[in-house]
Amino acid sequence: MKLSVVIVSYNVCHFLEQALLSVRKAAAHLGEPVEVFVVDNHSADSSVAMVRARFPEVVLIENKTNPGFSTANNQALRHARGQYMLLLNPDTVVEEDTFRKCCQFMDEHPEGGGMGVHMLDGQGRFLPESKRGLPTPWVAFYKIFGLAWLLPKSRTFGRYHLGYLSKDQTHEIEVLSGAFMLMRRQALDEVGLLDEDYFMYGEDIDLSYRLTQGGWKNYYYPGTRIIHYKGESTRRTSINYVFMFYRAMVIFAGKHFAPGKAGVFSLLLNLAIWLRAGAAVAHRVVAGCAPVLLDAIGVGAGLIALRSVWPEAALAGPAAVPAWVATWLTAAYLSGTYDQPPRLWPIVRGILLGTVALLAVDGFAEAGYAAKTLLLGGSWAAAVMAGWRMAVHAVRHGSVHLHQFRTRRVAIVGSEGESSRVRKLLRQAGAPVYVVGHVSPTQVSPGELGTVSELQALIRHYRVDELVFCGQDLTSQQIMTLMTQLPQRLEVAYRILAQGSEYIVGSSSRVSPGDYYAPEQAATTYSPAPDMSVLVRCFRWLGWVPEANNAPRD
């Protein structure tokens, strides 16, 4: 057995399917026996059923719990028989010649214990973690406090991602990425498998370090590429990620550094954990409170202006304005005004409820509040809260109607037959897109926009927002080449429909979760959030309100 491929999956069914389809093609091009393992860590989606139905050649290990990344990989590695072992993430796409080139490279470098390759994100940008240095205390310090980001090419400050080494040349490196980690079986037999003290993150650094300590070399090889959709199995921008990653680094320091160095490293990392976690919390609080603050400022300013231009308005007392504002915003929150996407009716409903509550307050008349003033204030509150949301929506989607989203312009790169299939899948997904046409991979025919050689000009001319590549008509290598050749300034999102698949997969950011168009549901990017109105949930629990669909509405 030449190669064993191990994929650990958790709730990424559509990306796993695309990964396995690319693995199948790469295995066929290797020309030698390949075995593929999928270890499912108790996914709640249809991953297991999909693997069984579509990939009978895959050895499926179905866990009843989630034991973590290291343990799951080791489950398969203990059964693997290949001369080389490849740990591959489920949110990846490999080129057709990836396995052949990597095995050939390792055959030619018998001192090599492990290797990584040139990785691209879903937008065709180079991922710097394709090559990494050992996170010693100072290297970690430079990364944690932003010096590595400020001076990425520096040999002193840029050691974490080895930014001073060309991404287009082969290099000996210290740390491999767990997204694509090909290792020699002999080396693993000598240094051991993944350390199961790591639940997720850090295990690739630990194993890479043990390989070098065991006398083996790790290589970065740019002769082949893979796509790695970042953030699928775990939300990398989450607070949970911050704690998991940096805690893994603390474990690594305790295992491999001298007590003095480990102490400094742990101190820096613990400081970084709380700084990063604090920043993440602050960002979420600010982002979550921004609509509330805008509403409070807008409504409050209107009430103050009302009192200024209409002295007889019944707004006596310094507490009147904040009391009214607080009542309306609380009612608006309970009504679901701050759910996503924003809708008009929850705003109106919340203001009405708040107004009724204020009118019902005991001693209202004695306090000097007049119903006319209250109704004017409530009208202003509803107008300003709806107005700025409609303005923002108009800028983003070209319509003031909150239920209408901007139609994204899509071009399909593929044959006429696959183009028709893409159109059908987009309709079934309910995606808010307009297909401008399809681009031929070879010669242009009547009804086509042009050929791939004209792609850049076609994107500009037809104002394309998204490109869908058809895997039946283009190889993974051709798709990656097009993604890297098109200028980033075009700001086009790339998606791939793999051969025989029904899921159009892509990712518009190197750190955000990927997204997809699926026939059984609207695309994750555009799916409306469920109605999280506190009042609605309470009433449903009491049986007063029937279950409703989540279709966007005003």
PDB file of N, CA and C in Angstrom, residues 301-313 315:
ATOM      1  N   ALA A 301     -32.793  61.599  20.833  1.00  0.00           N
ATOM      2  CA  ALA A 301     -32.601  62.912  20.206  1.00  0.00           C
ATOM      3  C   ALA A 301     -33.924  63.470  19.702  1.00  0.00           C
ATOM      4  N   GLY A 302     -34.764  62.601  19.163  1.00  0.00           N
ATOM      5  CA  GLY A 302     -36.063  63.054  18.677  1.00  0.00           C
ATOM      6  C   GLY A 302     -36.948  63.566  19.794  1.00  0.00           C
ATOM      7  N   LEU A 303     -36.940  62.876  20.936  1.00  0.00           N
ATOM      8  CA  LEU A 303     -37.749  63.320  22.073  1.00  0.00           C
ATOM      9  C   LEU A 303     -37.255  64.651  22.634  1.00  0.00           C
ATOM     10  N   ILE A 304     -35.929  64.802  22.696  1.00  0.00           N
ATOM     11  CA  ILE A 304     -35.372  66.073  23.177  1.00  0.00           C
ATOM     12  C   ILE A 304     -35.737  67.203  22.229  1.00  0.00           C
ATOM     13  N   ALA A 305     -35.633  66.926  20.914  1.00  0.00           N
ATOM     14  CA  ALA A 305     -36.005  67.944  19.924  1.00  0.00           C
ATOM     15  C   ALA A 305     -37.485  68.283  20.028  1.00  0.00           C
ATOM     16  N   LEU A 306     -38.312  67.275  20.284  1.00  0.00           N
ATOM     17  CA  LEU A 306     -39.747  67.504  20.427  1.00  0.00           C
ATOM     18  C   LEU A 306     -40.027  68.444  21.595  1.00  0.00           C
ATOM     19  N   ARG A 307     -39.310  68.233  22.682  1.00  0.00           N
ATOM     20  CA  ARG A 307     -39.510  69.093  23.845  1.00  0.00           C
ATOM     21  C   ARG A 307     -39.032  70.515  23.570  1.00  0.00           C
ATOM     22  N   SER A 308     -37.994  70.650  22.721  1.00  0.00           N
ATOM     23  CA  SER A 308     -37.448  71.977  22.424  1.00  0.00           C
ATOM     24  C   SER A 308     -38.379  72.785  21.531  1.00  0.00           C
ATOM     25  N   VAL A 309     -38.928  72.145  20.501  1.00  0.00           N
ATOM     26  CA  VAL A 309     -39.756  72.885  19.544  1.00  0.00           C
ATOM     27  C   VAL A 309     -41.215  72.958  19.977  1.00  0.00           C
ATOM     28  N   TRP A 310     -41.581  72.134  20.951  1.00  0.00           N
ATOM     29  CA  TRP A 310     -42.967  72.114  21.423  1.00  0.00           C
ATOM     30  C   TRP A 310     -42.950  72.132  22.948  1.00  0.00           C
ATOM     31  N   PRO A 311     -42.759  73.320  23.527  1.00  0.00           N
ATOM     32  CA  PRO A 311     -42.585  73.440  24.980  1.00  0.00           C
ATOM     33  C   PRO A 311     -43.725  72.829  25.779  1.00  0.00           C
ATOM     34  N   GLU A 312     -44.928  72.866  25.227  1.00  0.00           N
ATOM     35  CA  GLU A 312     -46.058  72.333  25.985  1.00  0.00           C
ATOM     36  C   GLU A 312     -46.135  70.805  25.938  1.00  0.00           C
ATOM     37  N   ALA A 313     -45.165  70.176  25.214  1.00  0.00           N
ATOM     38  CA  ALA A 313     -45.153  68.713  25.174  1.00  0.00           C
ATOM     39  C   ALA A 313     -44.980  68.162  26.582  1.00  0.00           C
ATOM     40  N   LEU A 315     -43.351  66.294  28.582  1.00  0.00           N
ATOM     41  CA  LEU A 315     -42.132  65.528  28.831  1.00  0.00           C
ATOM     42  C   LEU A 315     -41.429  66.111  30.049  1.00  0.00           C
TER      43      LEU A 315
END
